[in-house]
Amino acid sequence: GLQANLHRALACFSEETWESSSKQSEFKAILFSLCYFHSVVVERKKFGPQGWNRNYPFNLGDLTTCIAVLNNYLEDRAKIPWDDLRYVFGQIMYGGHITDDWDRNLCMTYLEHYIKADVLEGMDLCPGFPSPPALSYKGYLEYVDREAPPESPILYGLHPNAEINFRTIQGDHMFRTINELQPRQQAGAAGMLSDQEVIRGTLDEILNNLPEAHNLVEIAERLEDDRGPFQNVFFQECERMNILL
């Protein structure tokens, strides 16, 4: 869920990282907002085509790189370059994975909401979850545990009904897995086969289908008059195949 992804994102950074910028309030606010953005784009994948048109390998490396870029931009410029930050994060870092135009528009729409001046004033990242003030690293972890809203598609900008399809697929997968773990009944048999009997039957079937081992003596005699490099390789492969058999 979102809360677990937030914790995973925050765990990428140490106390030293949080205190590394000379512009503490701006750096921490944008950093936390980026962690929230990362959690959203990663968790949105569970909704399938309703989340993203394609499955993208967003990872924590994208987030850590964005934070390094953020720190450099804040240290080098007197004013926060919001447009530059959104472009680098959405078109290069995370956008480097995206191949669908609509997905790229979605990514940039998220960033236009999360990466802007209002985040410094405690705006809502999602309904009921405002951006926290400047805290210590431990304080942010406690804030997530205390204030994170209940899991809902609304947190990702989706309609509440988006969860119906996700839960249906999840339930189908669970029951299919449970069914596959059940003992199989042998056709025409009165009882159920145990796991050991199923495995033994499969092994016997594989053994019965194995070909006979190569007769190396006969092959050597047939190759004796014309033994070149290719024939040597062929003979060696026959020896190895016999070992496998």
Tab-separated table of C-alpha atoms in Angstrom:
chain	number	residue	atom	x	y	z
A	1	GLY	CA	0.000	0.000	0.000
A	2	LEU	CA	0.880	3.672	-0.049
A	3	GLN	CA	2.062	3.769	3.559
A	4	ALA	CA	4.440	0.827	3.051
A	5	ASN	CA	5.809	2.402	-0.142
A	6	LEU	CA	6.346	5.703	1.655
A	7	HIS	CA	8.344	3.944	4.371
A	8	ARG	CA	10.351	2.098	1.723
A	9	ALA	CA	11.096	5.360	-0.079
A	10	LEU	CA	12.084	7.193	3.101
A	11	ALA	CA	14.327	4.295	4.119
A	12	CYS	CA	16.563	5.068	1.110
A	13	PHE	CA	17.872	8.135	2.908
A	14	SER	CA	19.751	8.630	6.138
A	15	GLU	CA	19.557	11.428	8.678
A	16	GLU	CA	22.642	12.877	7.027
A	17	THR	CA	20.836	13.146	3.676
A	18	TRP	CA	17.910	14.966	5.252
A	19	GLU	CA	20.210	17.524	6.842
A	20	SER	CA	22.578	17.925	3.859
A	21	SER	CA	20.993	20.987	2.218
A	22	SER	CA	21.515	24.584	3.295
A	23	LYS	CA	17.839	25.257	2.425
A	24	GLN	CA	16.331	22.897	4.951
A	25	SER	CA	12.629	23.723	4.765
A	26	GLU	CA	12.530	23.753	0.941
A	27	PHE	CA	14.673	20.636	0.562
A	28	LYS	CA	12.716	18.566	3.091
A	29	ALA	CA	9.323	19.618	1.722
A	30	ILE	CA	10.222	18.738	-1.871
A	31	LEU	CA	12.016	15.557	-0.797
A	32	PHE	CA	8.953	14.299	1.063
A	33	SER	CA	6.719	15.263	-1.856
A	34	LEU	CA	8.987	13.324	-4.214
A	35	CYS	CA	8.808	10.282	-1.932
A	36	TYR	CA	5.028	10.543	-2.055
A	37	PHE	CA	5.116	10.876	-5.855
A	38	HIS	CA	7.351	7.799	-6.117
A	39	SER	CA	5.011	5.798	-3.869
A	40	VAL	CA	2.023	6.756	-6.004
A	41	VAL	CA	3.535	5.882	-9.386
A	42	VAL	CA	4.841	2.545	-8.073
A	43	GLU	CA	1.623	1.516	-6.326
A	44	ARG	CA	-0.527	2.610	-9.236
A	45	LYS	CA	0.831	-0.352	-11.229
A	46	LYS	CA	-1.335	-2.741	-9.211
A	47	PHE	CA	-4.430	-1.347	-10.955
A	48	GLY	CA	-3.231	-2.692	-14.301
A	49	PRO	CA	-4.277	-0.708	-17.406
A	50	GLN	CA	-6.303	1.612	-15.196
A	51	GLY	CA	-3.082	2.623	-13.475
A	52	TRP	CA	-0.642	2.697	-16.395
A	53	ASN	CA	-1.164	1.707	-20.013
A	54	ARG	CA	2.106	-0.226	-19.780
A	55	ASN	CA	4.127	-1.720	-16.960
A	56	TYR	CA	7.166	0.444	-16.188
A	57	PRO	CA	10.162	-0.518	-14.017
A	58	PHE	CA	10.112	2.503	-11.695
A	59	ASN	CA	12.596	1.872	-8.898
A	60	LEU	CA	14.235	3.474	-5.880
A	61	GLY	CA	17.265	4.379	-8.003
A	62	ASP	CA	15.063	6.892	-9.856
A	63	LEU	CA	14.120	8.472	-6.544
A	64	THR	CA	17.643	8.710	-5.135
A	65	THR	CA	18.899	10.255	-8.381
A	66	CYS	CA	16.100	12.826	-8.290
A	67	ILE	CA	17.026	13.779	-4.721
A	68	ALA	CA	20.674	14.292	-5.724
A	69	VAL	CA	19.553	16.513	-8.618
A	70	LEU	CA	17.215	18.409	-6.283
A	71	ASN	CA	20.016	19.124	-3.828
A	72	ASN	CA	22.281	20.407	-6.609
A	73	TYR	CA	19.585	22.684	-8.035
A	74	LEU	CA	18.754	24.173	-4.642
A	75	GLU	CA	22.391	24.851	-3.829
A	76	ASP	CA	23.196	26.413	-7.217
A	77	ARG	CA	20.173	28.698	-7.607
A	78	ALA	CA	18.776	31.509	-5.504
A	79	LYS	CA	15.177	30.650	-6.462
A	80	ILE	CA	13.665	27.180	-6.761
A	81	PRO	CA	13.435	26.280	-10.495
A	82	TRP	CA	10.116	24.470	-10.324
A	83	ASP	CA	9.762	24.054	-14.093
A	84	ASP	CA	13.283	22.654	-14.409
A	85	LEU	CA	12.721	20.216	-11.566
A	86	ARG	CA	9.472	18.935	-13.033
A	87	TYR	CA	11.085	18.491	-16.441
A	88	VAL	CA	14.094	16.594	-15.090
A	89	PHE	CA	11.977	14.367	-12.831
A	90	GLY	CA	9.141	13.717	-15.286
A	91	GLN	CA	10.829	13.701	-18.679
A	92	ILE	CA	14.271	12.313	-17.858
A	93	MET	CA	14.382	10.348	-14.590
A	94	TYR	CA	10.956	8.734	-14.348
A	95	GLY	CA	10.050	9.693	-17.909
A	96	GLY	CA	13.000	7.711	-19.206
A	97	HIS	CA	11.004	4.539	-18.495
A	98	ILE	CA	7.758	5.774	-20.056
A	99	THR	CA	6.969	4.945	-23.679
A	100	ASP	CA	3.266	5.823	-23.859
A	101	ASP	CA	2.301	9.468	-24.471
A	102	TRP	CA	-0.761	9.305	-22.221
A	103	ASP	CA	1.313	7.817	-19.419
A	104	ARG	CA	3.852	10.611	-19.840
A	105	ASN	CA	1.058	13.173	-19.568
A	106	LEU	CA	-0.138	11.461	-16.403
A	107	CYS	CA	3.356	11.520	-14.886
A	108	MET	CA	3.750	15.226	-15.629
A	109	THR	CA	0.287	15.956	-14.228
A	110	TYR	CA	1.296	14.318	-10.962
A	111	LEU	CA	4.466	16.397	-10.814
A	112	GLU	CA	2.588	19.613	-11.553
A	113	HIS	CA	0.555	18.911	-8.431
A	114	TYR	CA	3.322	17.633	-6.124
A	115	ILE	CA	6.280	19.794	-7.199
A	116	LYS	CA	5.185	23.406	-6.822
A	117	ALA	CA	5.471	26.265	-4.334
A	118	ASP	CA	2.306	25.250	-2.464
A	119	VAL	CA	4.084	22.184	-1.107
A	120	LEU	CA	6.123	24.555	1.077
A	121	GLU	CA	2.882	25.831	2.651
A	122	GLY	CA	1.533	22.453	3.748
A	123	MET	CA	-0.813	21.734	0.835
A	124	ASP	CA	-2.696	18.431	0.694
A	125	LEU	CA	-0.769	15.750	-1.195
A	126	CYS	CA	-4.047	13.827	-1.248
A	127	PRO	CA	-7.369	14.417	0.524
A	128	GLY	CA	-6.669	14.472	4.257
A	129	PHE	CA	-2.886	14.168	4.007
A	130	PRO	CA	-1.105	17.567	4.058
A	131	SER	CA	2.560	18.022	3.345
A	132	PRO	CA	4.337	17.992	6.731
A	133	PRO	CA	6.449	20.848	8.087
A	134	ALA	CA	10.226	20.525	8.325
A	135	LEU	CA	10.935	17.631	10.695
A	136	SER	CA	13.772	15.305	11.560
A	137	TYR	CA	14.145	12.042	9.674
A	138	LYS	CA	12.506	10.141	12.528
A	139	GLY	CA	9.783	12.762	12.660
A	140	TYR	CA	8.815	12.106	9.051
A	141	LEU	CA	8.559	8.365	9.687
A	142	GLU	CA	6.305	9.012	12.682
A	143	TYR	CA	4.240	11.483	10.647
A	144	VAL	CA	3.563	8.826	7.988
A	145	ASP	CA	2.501	6.291	10.638
A	146	ARG	CA	0.254	8.829	12.339
A	147	GLU	CA	-1.285	10.765	9.455
A	148	ALA	CA	-1.287	8.488	6.390
A	149	PRO	CA	-4.904	7.990	5.220
A	150	PRO	CA	-6.505	4.552	4.757
A	151	GLU	CA	-5.659	2.766	1.508
A	152	SER	CA	-7.987	3.836	-1.308
A	153	PRO	CA	-7.829	4.419	-5.096
A	154	ILE	CA	-8.569	8.078	-4.324
A	155	LEU	CA	-4.991	8.426	-3.049
A	156	TYR	CA	-3.795	7.798	-6.625
A	157	GLY	CA	-6.325	10.029	-8.338
A	158	LEU	CA	-8.504	7.086	-9.359
A	159	HIS	CA	-12.233	6.511	-8.976
A	160	PRO	CA	-13.155	4.349	-5.927
A	161	ASN	CA	-14.557	1.691	-8.278
A	162	ALA	CA	-11.050	1.119	-9.662
A	163	GLU	CA	-10.482	-1.166	-6.687
A	164	ILE	CA	-13.220	-3.553	-7.814
A	165	ASN	CA	-11.264	-4.806	-10.811
A	166	PHE	CA	-8.013	-4.985	-8.821
A	167	ARG	CA	-9.620	-6.980	-5.988
A	168	THR	CA	-11.375	-9.283	-8.477
A	169	ILE	CA	-8.099	-10.149	-10.197
A	170	GLN	CA	-6.386	-10.540	-6.821
A	171	GLY	CA	-9.137	-12.906	-5.624
A	172	ASP	CA	-9.005	-14.966	-8.825
A	173	HIS	CA	-5.253	-15.335	-8.489
A	174	MET	CA	-5.534	-16.371	-4.830
A	175	PHE	CA	-8.190	-19.043	-5.450
A	176	ARG	CA	-6.360	-20.322	-8.539
A	177	THR	CA	-3.218	-20.730	-6.438
A	178	ILE	CA	-5.158	-22.524	-3.691
A	179	ASN	CA	-6.714	-24.832	-6.280
A	180	GLU	CA	-3.319	-25.677	-7.779
A	181	LEU	CA	-2.026	-26.649	-4.336
A	182	GLN	CA	-4.784	-29.226	-3.828
A	183	PRO	CA	-3.984	-32.959	-4.323
A	184	ARG	CA	-4.919	-34.233	-7.766
A	185	GLN	CA	-7.395	-37.083	-8.250
A	186	GLN	CA	-6.237	-39.783	-10.633
A	187	ALA	CA	-8.700	-40.530	-13.416
A	188	GLY	CA	-10.634	-43.716	-12.632
A	189	ALA	CA	-9.235	-43.979	-9.112
A	190	ALA	CA	-11.434	-43.922	-6.054
A	191	GLY	CA	-9.092	-42.000	-3.779
A	192	MET	CA	-6.924	-38.912	-3.939
A	193	LEU	CA	-3.225	-39.072	-4.741
A	194	SER	CA	-0.768	-37.767	-2.188
A	195	ASP	CA	1.882	-35.233	-3.129
A	196	GLN	CA	4.548	-37.957	-3.106
A	197	GLU	CA	2.496	-40.131	-5.468
A	198	VAL	CA	1.987	-37.233	-7.862
A	199	ILE	CA	5.721	-36.504	-7.884
A	200	ARG	CA	6.597	-40.178	-8.324
A	201	GLY	CA	4.178	-40.474	-11.242
A	202	THR	CA	5.700	-37.441	-12.938
A	203	LEU	CA	9.232	-38.773	-12.463
A	204	ASP	CA	8.280	-42.190	-13.850
A	205	GLU	CA	6.721	-40.534	-16.896
A	206	ILE	CA	9.898	-38.515	-17.525
A	207	LEU	CA	12.108	-41.606	-17.133
A	208	ASN	CA	9.952	-43.622	-19.526
A	209	ASN	CA	10.271	-40.898	-22.177
A	210	LEU	CA	14.070	-40.682	-21.987
A	211	PRO	CA	15.910	-41.984	-25.061
A	212	GLU	CA	18.448	-44.782	-24.817
A	213	ALA	CA	22.084	-43.917	-24.135
A	214	HIS	CA	24.400	-43.584	-27.120
A	215	ASN	CA	26.548	-46.604	-27.945
A	216	LEU	CA	29.960	-44.925	-27.746
A	217	VAL	CA	31.859	-48.001	-28.951
A	218	GLU	CA	29.812	-48.220	-32.116
A	219	ILE	CA	30.072	-44.477	-32.735
A	220	ALA	CA	33.863	-44.578	-32.273
A	221	GLU	CA	34.159	-47.393	-34.804
A	222	ARG	CA	32.066	-45.516	-37.382
A	223	LEU	CA	34.152	-42.365	-36.944
A	224	GLU	CA	37.531	-44.121	-36.976
A	225	ASP	CA	38.233	-43.637	-40.701
A	226	ASP	CA	37.184	-39.968	-40.798
A	227	ARG	CA	38.030	-38.345	-37.439
A	228	GLY	CA	38.259	-34.552	-37.796
A	229	PRO	CA	37.484	-31.628	-35.418
A	230	PHE	CA	33.738	-31.788	-36.052
A	231	GLN	CA	33.661	-35.528	-35.413
A	232	ASN	CA	35.587	-35.050	-32.153
A	233	VAL	CA	33.078	-32.469	-30.969
A	234	PHE	CA	30.211	-34.767	-31.921
A	235	PHE	CA	31.730	-37.658	-29.963
A	236	GLN	CA	32.332	-35.463	-26.915
A	237	GLU	CA	28.699	-34.299	-27.009
A	238	CYS	CA	27.547	-37.915	-27.106
A	239	GLU	CA	29.656	-38.638	-24.013
A	240	ARG	CA	28.153	-35.675	-22.178
A	241	MET	CA	24.624	-36.619	-23.217
A	242	ASN	CA	25.130	-40.103	-21.779
A	243	ILE	CA	26.170	-38.517	-18.481
A	244	LEU	CA	22.951	-36.471	-18.429
A	245	LEU	CA	20.865	-39.528	-19.245
